[in-house]
Coordinates of N, CA, C and O and ligand atoms in Angstrom, one line a residue:
M1 N 75.6 68.8 110.1 CA 76.7 68.5 109.4 C 77.4 69.7 108.8 O 76.8 70.6 108.3
E2 N 78.8 69.7 108.9 CA 79.5 70.7 108.4 C 79.8 70.4 106.9 O 80.4 69.3 106.6
Y3 N 79.5 71.3 106.0 CA 79.6 71.1 104.6 C 80.9 71.5 104.0 O 81.4 72.6 104.3
I4 N 81.6 70.6 103.3 CA 83.0 71.0 102.8 C 82.7 71.4 101.3 O 83.2 72.4 100.6
Y5 N 81.9 70.6 100.6 CA 81.7 70.8 99.1 C 80.4 71.7 98.8 O 80.4 72.3 97.8
L6 N 79.4 71.6 99.6 CA 78.2 72.4 99.4 C 78.6 73.8 99.9 O 78.4 74.1 101.0
T7 N 79.0 74.6 99.0 CA 79.3 76.1 99.3 C 78.2 76.8 99.7 O 77.0 76.4 99.3
E8 N 78.3 78.0 100.1 CA 77.3 78.9 100.4 C 76.4 79.3 99.1 O 75.2 79.2 99.1
E9 N 77.1 79.4 98.1 CA 76.6 79.7 96.8 C 75.7 78.6 96.3 O 74.6 78.8 95.8
I10 N 76.3 77.3 96.4 CA 75.5 76.1 95.9 C 74.3 76.0 96.7 O 73.2 75.8 96.2
I11 N 74.4 76.2 98.2 CA 73.2 76.0 98.9 C 72.1 77.1 98.6 O 70.9 76.6 98.6
Q12 N 72.6 78.3 98.3 CA 71.6 79.3 98.0 C 70.8 78.9 96.7 O 69.6 79.1 96.5
R13 N 71.5 78.3 95.6 CA 71.0 78.0 94.5 C 70.0 76.8 94.7 O 68.9 76.7 94.1
I14 N 70.4 75.9 95.5 CA 69.6 74.7 95.8 C 68.3 75.2 96.6 O 67.3 74.7 96.2
N15 N 68.5 76.1 97.4 CA 67.2 76.7 98.0 C 66.3 77.2 97.0 O 65.0 77.2 97.2
R16 N 66.8 77.9 96.0 CA 66.0 78.5 95.0 C 65.3 77.4 94.2 O 64.1 77.4 93.9
Y17 N 66.1 76.3 93.9 CA 65.4 75.2 93.2 C 64.3 74.5 94.0 O 63.4 74.1 93.5
L18 N 64.5 74.5 95.4 CA 63.4 73.9 96.2 C 62.2 74.6 96.2 O 61.1 74.1 96.2
E19 N 62.3 76.0 96.0 CA 61.0 76.9 95.8 C 60.5 76.6 94.4 O 59.3 76.7 94.3
K20 N 61.4 76.5 93.5 CA 60.8 76.4 92.1 C 60.3 75.1 91.7 O 59.3 75.0 90.9
F21 N 60.9 74.0 92.0 CA 60.6 72.7 91.5 C 59.7 72.0 92.5 O 60.2 71.7 93.6
P22 N 58.7 71.4 91.9 CA 57.8 70.6 92.9 C 58.3 69.2 93.2 O 58.0 68.7 94.3
R23 N 59.1 68.6 92.3 CA 59.5 67.4 92.6 C 61.0 67.4 93.1 O 61.9 68.0 92.6
K24 N 61.3 66.6 94.1 CA 62.6 66.5 94.7 C 63.6 66.1 93.7 O 64.7 66.5 93.7
E25 N 63.2 65.1 92.8 CA 64.1 64.7 91.9 C 64.7 65.7 91.0 O 65.9 65.7 90.7
Q26 N 63.8 66.7 90.5 CA 64.4 67.8 89.8 C 65.3 68.7 90.3 O 66.4 69.1 89.9
V27 N 65.1 68.9 91.7 CA 66.0 69.6 92.6 C 67.4 68.8 92.7 O 68.5 69.4 92.5
I28 N 67.4 67.5 92.9 CA 68.5 66.8 93.0 C 69.4 66.9 91.7 O 70.5 67.0 91.7
I29 N 68.7 66.7 90.6 CA 69.3 66.9 89.3 C 70.0 68.2 89.2 O 71.1 68.2 88.7
Q30 N 69.3 69.3 89.3 CA 69.9 70.5 89.4 C 71.0 70.7 90.2 O 72.0 71.4 89.9
A31 N 70.9 70.3 91.5 CA 72.0 70.3 92.4 C 73.2 69.6 91.9 O 74.3 70.0 92.0
L32 N 73.0 68.4 91.3 CA 74.1 67.5 90.8 C 74.8 68.3 89.7 O 76.1 68.3 89.5
H33 N 74.1 69.1 88.9 CA 74.7 69.9 87.9 C 75.7 70.9 88.5 O 76.8 71.3 88.1
L34 N 75.2 71.7 89.5 CA 75.9 72.6 90.2 C 77.2 72.1 90.8 O 78.2 72.7 90.6
I35 N 77.1 70.9 91.4 CA 78.2 70.3 92.1 C 79.2 69.9 90.9 O 80.5 70.1 91.0
Y36 N 78.6 69.3 89.9 CA 79.6 68.9 88.8 C 80.3 70.1 88.1 O 81.4 70.0 87.9
D37 N 79.5 71.2 87.9 CA 80.1 72.4 87.3 C 81.2 72.9 88.2 O 82.2 73.5 87.7
K38 N 81.1 72.9 89.5 CA 82.2 73.3 90.3 C 83.4 72.3 90.4 O 84.5 72.9 90.4
Y39 N 83.1 71.1 90.6 CA 84.2 70.2 91.0 C 84.6 69.3 89.7 O 85.6 68.5 89.9
R40 N 83.8 69.4 88.6 CA 84.2 68.7 87.3 C 84.1 67.1 87.7 O 84.7 66.4 86.9
D41 N 83.3 66.8 88.7 CA 83.2 65.4 89.0 C 82.1 65.2 90.0 O 81.8 66.2 90.7
I42 N 81.6 64.0 90.1 CA 80.6 63.8 91.3 C 81.1 62.6 92.1 O 81.2 61.5 91.5
Q43 N 81.6 62.9 93.3 CA 82.1 61.8 94.1 C 81.2 61.4 95.2 O 80.2 62.3 95.5
L44 N 81.3 60.4 95.9 CA 80.6 60.0 97.0 C 80.4 61.1 98.0 O 79.3 61.3 98.7
E45 N 81.6 61.8 98.3 CA 81.4 62.7 99.3 C 80.5 63.9 99.0 O 79.8 64.5 99.9
H46 N 80.5 64.3 97.7 CA 79.4 65.2 97.3 C 78.0 64.8 97.3 O 77.2 65.5 97.9
I47 N 77.8 63.5 97.1 CA 76.5 62.9 97.2 C 76.1 62.8 98.7 O 74.9 63.1 99.0
Q48 N 77.1 62.4 99.5 CA 76.6 62.4 100.9 C 76.3 63.8 101.5 O 75.2 63.8 102.2
E49 N 76.9 64.8 101.1 CA 76.5 66.1 101.7 C 75.2 66.5 101.0 O 74.5 67.0 101.8
L50 N 75.0 66.3 99.8 CA 73.7 66.7 99.2 C 72.6 65.9 99.8 O 71.5 66.5 100.1
A51 N 72.8 64.5 100.0 CA 71.8 63.7 100.7 C 71.5 64.3 102.1 O 70.3 64.3 102.5
D52 N 72.4 64.7 102.8 CA 72.2 65.2 104.1 C 71.4 66.6 104.1 O 70.5 66.7 104.8
Y53 N 71.8 67.4 103.2 CA 71.2 68.7 103.0 C 69.7 68.6 102.6 O 68.8 69.2 103.1
L54 N 69.5 67.7 101.6 CA 68.1 67.6 101.1 C 67.4 66.5 101.9 O 66.1 66.1 101.8
K55 N 67.9 65.9 102.9 CA 67.3 64.9 103.7 C 66.7 63.7 102.9 O 65.6 63.3 103.1
E56 N 67.6 63.2 102.1 CA 67.2 62.2 101.2 C 68.3 61.1 101.4 O 69.3 61.3 101.6
P57 N 67.9 59.7 101.1 CA 68.9 58.7 101.2 C 70.0 58.9 100.2 O 69.7 59.2 99.1
V58 N 71.2 58.5 100.7 CA 72.3 58.6 99.7 C 72.1 57.6 98.4 O 72.3 58.0 97.3
A59 N 71.5 56.5 98.7 CA 71.1 55.6 97.5 C 70.2 56.2 96.5 O 70.4 56.0 95.3
T60 N 69.3 57.1 97.0 CA 68.4 57.7 96.0 C 69.2 58.6 95.0 O 69.1 58.7 93.8
I61 N 70.1 59.3 95.6 CA 71.0 60.3 94.8 C 71.9 59.5 93.9 O 72.1 59.9 92.7
E62 N 72.5 58.4 94.5 CA 73.5 57.7 93.7 C 72.7 57.0 92.5 O 73.1 56.8 91.4
G63 N 71.4 56.6 92.7 CA 70.6 56.1 91.7 C 70.4 57.1 90.6 O 70.4 56.7 89.4
I64 N 70.1 58.3 91.0 CA 69.9 59.4 89.9 C 71.2 59.5 89.1 O 71.3 59.8 87.9
V65 N 72.3 59.7 89.8 CA 73.7 59.9 89.2 C 73.8 58.7 88.2 O 74.3 58.9 86.9
S66 N 73.6 57.5 88.5 CA 73.8 56.4 87.6 C 72.7 56.3 86.5 O 73.0 55.8 85.4
F67 N 71.5 56.8 86.8 CA 70.5 56.6 85.9 C 70.7 57.7 84.7 O 70.5 57.4 83.5
Y68 N 71.2 59.0 85.1 CA 71.3 59.9 84.0 C 72.6 60.0 83.3 O 73.7 60.3 83.9
D69 N 72.5 59.5 82.1 CA 73.7 59.4 81.2 C 74.4 60.7 81.2 O 75.6 60.8 80.9
M70 N 73.6 61.9 81.3 CA 74.3 63.1 81.0 C 75.4 63.4 81.9 O 76.5 64.1 81.5
F71 N 75.5 62.8 83.2 CA 76.6 63.1 84.1 C 77.8 62.4 83.5 O 78.9 62.8 83.7
R72 N 77.6 61.3 83.1 CA 78.7 60.4 82.5 C 79.2 61.2 81.2 O 80.4 61.4 81.0
L73 N 78.2 61.7 80.4 CA 78.7 62.3 79.1 C 79.4 63.6 79.5 O 80.5 63.9 78.9
K74 N 78.9 64.3 80.6 CA 79.6 65.5 80.9 C 81.0 65.4 81.4 O 81.9 66.1 81.1
R75 N 81.1 64.3 82.1 CA 82.5 63.9 82.7 C 83.5 63.7 81.5 O 84.6 63.9 81.6
N76 N 82.9 63.3 80.4 CA 83.8 62.9 79.3 C 84.1 64.2 78.3 O 84.7 64.0 77.3
A77 N 83.5 65.3 78.6 CA 83.6 66.5 77.8 C 84.4 67.4 78.5 O 84.3 67.7 79.8
R78 N 85.3 68.3 77.8 CA 86.0 69.3 78.4 C 85.3 70.5 78.8 O 85.5 71.3 79.6
H79 N 84.4 70.7 77.9 CA 83.6 72.0 78.0 C 82.0 71.7 77.9 O 81.7 71.0 77.1
H80 N 81.3 72.4 78.8 CA 79.9 72.1 78.9 C 79.1 73.4 78.4 O 79.2 74.5 79.0
I81 N 78.3 73.2 77.4 CA 77.6 74.3 76.9 C 76.0 74.2 77.3 O 75.5 73.1 77.1
R82 N 75.6 75.1 78.0 CA 74.2 75.0 78.5 C 73.3 76.1 77.7 O 73.7 77.3 77.7
I83 N 72.3 75.6 77.2 CA 71.4 76.5 76.2 C 70.1 76.6 77.0 O 69.5 75.5 77.2
C84 N 69.6 77.7 77.4 CA 68.3 77.9 78.2 C 67.1 77.6 77.2 O 67.1 78.2 76.1
K85 N 66.1 76.9 77.6 CA 64.9 76.6 76.8 C 63.7 76.9 77.3 O 62.7 76.7 76.9
N86 N 63.7 77.7 78.5 CA 62.5 78.3 79.1 C 61.9 79.4 78.2 O 62.4 79.8 77.3
L87 N 60.6 79.7 78.7 CA 59.8 80.7 77.9 C 60.5 81.8 77.2 O 60.5 82.0 76.0
P88 N 61.0 82.7 78.1 CA 61.6 83.9 77.5 C 62.7 83.7 76.4 O 62.7 84.3 75.3
C89 N 63.5 82.5 76.7 CA 64.5 82.1 75.6 C 63.9 81.3 74.5 O 64.4 81.5 73.3
H90 N 62.7 80.7 74.8 CA 62.0 80.1 73.7 C 61.4 81.2 72.7 O 61.6 81.1 71.6
I91 N 60.8 82.3 73.4 CA 60.3 83.3 72.6 C 61.4 84.0 71.6 O 61.2 84.4 70.5
M92 N 62.6 84.2 72.2 CA 63.7 84.7 71.6 C 64.5 83.7 70.7 O 65.6 83.9 70.3
K93 N 63.7 82.6 70.4 CA 64.3 81.6 69.4 C 65.5 80.9 69.7 O 66.5 80.9 69.0
Y94 N 65.5 80.4 70.9 CA 66.7 79.5 71.4 C 67.0 78.4 70.3 O 68.1 78.0 70.2
K95 N 66.0 78.0 69.7 CA 66.2 76.9 68.8 C 67.1 77.3 67.6 O 67.9 76.4 67.1
N96 N 67.1 78.4 67.1 CA 67.9 78.8 66.1 C 69.3 78.9 66.5 O 70.3 78.5 65.9
L97 N 69.5 79.4 67.8 CA 70.8 79.4 68.5 C 71.4 78.0 68.6 O 72.5 77.7 68.3
L98 N 70.5 77.1 69.1 CA 71.0 75.8 69.4 C 71.3 75.2 68.0 O 72.4 74.4 67.9
K99 N 70.6 75.5 66.9 CA 70.9 74.8 65.7 C 72.3 75.3 65.2 O 73.2 74.4 64.7
L100 N 72.5 76.5 65.4 CA 73.8 77.0 64.8 C 75.0 76.5 65.8 O 76.1 76.2 65.2
I101 N 74.7 76.4 67.1 CA 75.8 75.8 67.8 C 76.0 74.4 67.6 O 77.1 74.0 67.5
E102 N 75.0 73.7 67.3 CA 75.1 72.3 66.9 C 75.9 72.1 65.7 O 76.8 71.3 65.5
E103 N 75.6 73.0 64.7 CA 76.3 73.0 63.3 C 77.7 73.3 63.6 O 78.7 72.5 63.1
K104 N 78.1 74.2 64.4 CA 79.5 74.7 64.6 C 80.3 73.8 65.3 O 81.5 73.6 65.1
T105 N 79.7 73.1 66.3 CA 80.5 72.1 67.1 C 80.4 70.8 66.6 O 81.2 69.9 67.0
G106 N 79.4 70.4 65.8 CA 79.2 69.0 65.3 C 78.6 68.2 66.4 O 78.7 67.0 66.3
V107 N 78.1 68.8 67.5 CA 77.5 68.0 68.6 C 76.0 68.3 68.7 O 75.6 69.4 68.6
K108 N 75.4 67.2 68.9 CA 73.9 67.4 69.2 C 73.6 67.6 70.7 O 74.4 67.2 71.6
A109 N 72.5 68.2 71.0 CA 72.2 68.5 72.4 C 72.0 67.1 73.1 O 71.4 66.3 72.5
G110 N 72.6 67.0 74.2 CA 72.5 65.6 75.0 C 73.6 64.9 74.6 O 73.7 63.7 75.1
E111 N 74.5 65.2 73.8 CA 75.7 64.4 73.4 C 77.0 65.2 73.5 O 77.0 66.4 73.8
H112 N 78.1 64.4 73.4 CA 79.5 65.1 73.3 C 80.1 64.7 72.1 O 79.8 63.5 71.6
D113 N 81.0 65.3 71.7 CA 81.7 65.0 70.4 C 82.7 63.8 70.7 O 83.3 63.8 71.8
P114 N 83.3 63.2 69.7 CA 84.1 62.1 70.0 C 85.4 62.6 70.5 O 86.1 61.8 71.2
N115 N 85.9 63.8 70.3 CA 87.1 64.3 70.9 C 86.9 64.7 72.2 O 87.8 65.2 72.9
G116 N 85.7 64.7 72.8 CA 85.5 65.1 74.1 C 85.6 66.6 74.3 O 86.0 67.0 75.5
R117 N 85.4 67.4 73.2 CA 85.6 68.9 73.5 C 84.3 69.6 74.2 O 84.4 70.3 75.1
F118 N 83.2 69.2 73.6 CA 82.0 69.9 74.0 C 80.8 68.9 74.5 O 80.8 67.9 73.8
Y119 N 80.1 69.2 75.4 CA 78.9 68.5 75.8 C 77.8 69.8 75.7 O 78.0 70.7 76.3
I120 N 76.7 69.5 75.1 CA 75.7 70.4 74.9 C 74.4 69.9 75.7 O 74.0 68.7 75.6
E121 N 73.9 70.9 76.4 CA 72.7 70.4 77.3 C 71.7 71.6 77.2 O 72.0 72.8 77.3
L122 N 70.4 71.2 77.0 CA 69.3 72.2 77.2 C 68.9 72.3 78.7 O 68.7 71.3 79.3
V123 N 68.8 73.5 79.2 CA 68.6 73.6 80.6 C 67.4 74.5 80.9 O 66.9 75.2 79.9
E124 N 67.0 74.5 82.1 CA 65.9 75.4 82.6 C 66.6 76.8 82.8 O 67.9 77.0 82.7
C125 N 65.8 77.7 83.1 CA 66.3 79.3 83.2 C 67.7 79.3 83.9 O 67.9 78.7 85.1
I126 N 68.6 80.0 83.3 CA 69.9 80.3 84.0 C 70.0 81.6 84.5 O 71.0 82.1 84.8
G127 N 68.8 82.2 84.7 CA 68.8 83.5 85.4 C 69.3 84.7 84.6 O 69.8 85.8 85.1
A128 N 69.3 84.5 83.3 CA 69.7 85.6 82.4 C 68.8 85.9 81.5 O 69.2 86.2 80.2
C129 N 67.5 86.0 81.8 CA 66.4 86.2 80.8 C 66.5 87.6 80.2 O 66.0 87.7 79.0
S130 N 67.2 88.5 80.7 CA 67.3 89.8 80.0 C 68.2 89.7 78.8 O 68.2 90.6 78.0
I131 N 68.9 88.7 78.7 CA 69.7 88.6 77.4 C 69.4 87.2 76.8 O 70.2 86.5 76.2
A132 N 68.2 87.0 76.8 CA 67.6 85.9 76.1 C 67.7 85.9 74.6 O 67.6 87.0 73.9
P133 N 68.0 84.8 73.8 CA 68.2 83.5 74.4 C 69.6 83.3 75.1 O 70.7 83.7 74.3
A134 N 69.7 83.0 76.2 CA 71.0 82.9 76.9 C 71.7 81.5 76.9 O 70.9 80.6 76.9
F135 N 72.9 81.5 76.9 CA 73.7 80.3 76.9 C 74.9 80.5 77.7 O 75.5 81.6 77.8
M136 N 75.5 79.4 78.3 CA 76.7 79.4 79.0 C 77.7 78.4 78.3 O 77.2 77.4 77.9
I137 N 79.0 78.8 78.5 CA 80.1 77.7 78.1 C 80.8 77.7 79.4 O 81.4 78.8 79.8
D138 N 80.9 76.6 80.1 CA 81.5 76.5 81.3 C 80.8 77.5 82.3 O 79.6 77.7 82.4
N139 N 81.6 78.5 82.9 CA 81.0 79.5 83.7 C 80.9 80.8 82.9 O 80.5 81.8 83.7
D140 N 81.0 80.8 81.7 CA 80.8 82.1 80.9 C 79.5 82.3 80.4 O 79.0 81.3 79.7
L141 N 78.8 83.4 80.6 CA 77.5 83.7 80.1 C 77.5 84.4 78.9 O 78.3 85.4 78.8
Y142 N 76.6 84.1 77.8 CA 76.6 84.8 76.6 C 75.2 85.2 76.2 O 74.3 84.5 76.5
D143 N 75.1 86.4 75.5 CA 73.9 86.8 75.1 C 73.6 86.3 73.7 O 74.3 86.7 72.7
G144 N 72.7 85.3 73.6 CA 72.5 84.5 72.3 C 71.9 85.4 71.2 O 72.2 85.2 69.9
S145 N 71.2 86.6 71.5 CA 70.6 87.5 70.6 C 71.8 88.2 69.7 O 71.5 88.7 68.7
K146 N 72.9 88.3 70.3 CA 74.1 89.0 69.5 C 74.9 88.0 68.8 O 75.9 88.4 68.2
I147 N 74.6 86.8 68.8 CA 75.4 85.8 68.1 C 75.2 85.7 66.6 O 74.1 85.6 66.2
T148 N 76.4 85.9 66.1 CA 76.5 85.6 64.5 C 77.4 84.5 64.2 O 78.0 84.0 65.2
E149 N 77.5 84.0 63.1 CA 78.3 82.7 62.8 C 79.7 83.1 63.2 O 80.4 82.3 63.8
E150 N 80.2 84.4 62.7 CA 81.6 84.8 63.0 C 81.8 84.8 64.5 O 82.9 84.4 65.0
K151 N 80.8 85.5 65.2 CA 81.0 85.7 66.7 C 81.1 84.3 67.4 O 81.9 84.1 68.3
L152 N 80.2 83.5 66.9 CA 80.3 82.2 67.5 C 81.7 81.4 67.3 O 82.1 80.7 68.2
D153 N 82.1 81.5 66.0 CA 83.4 80.9 65.8 C 84.5 81.4 66.7 O 85.2 80.8 67.3
E154 N 84.3 82.8 66.9 CA 85.4 83.4 67.7 C 85.3 82.9 69.2 O 86.2 82.6 69.9
I155 N 84.0 82.8 69.7 CA 83.8 82.4 71.0 C 84.2 80.9 71.2 O 85.0 80.6 72.2
L156 N 83.8 80.0 70.2 CA 84.2 78.7 70.4 C 85.7 78.3 70.4 O 86.2 77.5 71.1
S157 N 86.5 79.2 69.7 CA 87.8 79.0 69.5 C 88.6 79.2 70.8 O 89.7 78.8 71.1
K158 N 87.9 79.8 71.7 CA 88.5 80.0 73.2 C 88.4 78.8 73.9 O 89.3 78.6 75.0
Y159 N 87.7 77.8 73.6 CA 87.5 76.5 74.4 C 88.0 75.5 73.6 O 87.5 74.9 72.6
T160 N 89.4 75.0 73.9 CA 90.0 73.9 73.2 C 89.9 72.6 73.8 O 89.6 72.4 75.0
Ligands
FES1 S1 64.4 81.9 80.5 FE1 66.3 81.6 79.7 S2 67.7 82.6 81.0 FE2 65.8 82.7 82.0

């Protein structure tokens, strides 16, 4: 099958998830995040390509999409904040960072605000352990260890 939506980059990242995660469902969820982040939506065509690549039934992936509220919540938010919770970021106190971001945005992890500005998600390693605790807003990567209240205000103001 010729892929239109599964770009080379997405496929490479899916391959890394396949090595890292023992359960196919975890790979599917991470792959759906990648697709969502690139296309800001998850359509049947995306699901069909992913199903083909992972050799899984389309219905299995559709089931995961409808089961996980976060995809619906993400669809309803303009900006997606991802905070890494894996060990290096845990050691570097990602929880303090999360608390500050939750306070500043008025949004709890796993939720989005009523204005649909931000959706916050705790995620597995985002490949930026050297700047732990790492976080991303949309496709921008930030070093959480350098975050002060003022700095965070300045960063958040860029995402309207
Ligand atoms: S563990 Fe947090 S970015 Fe790798």
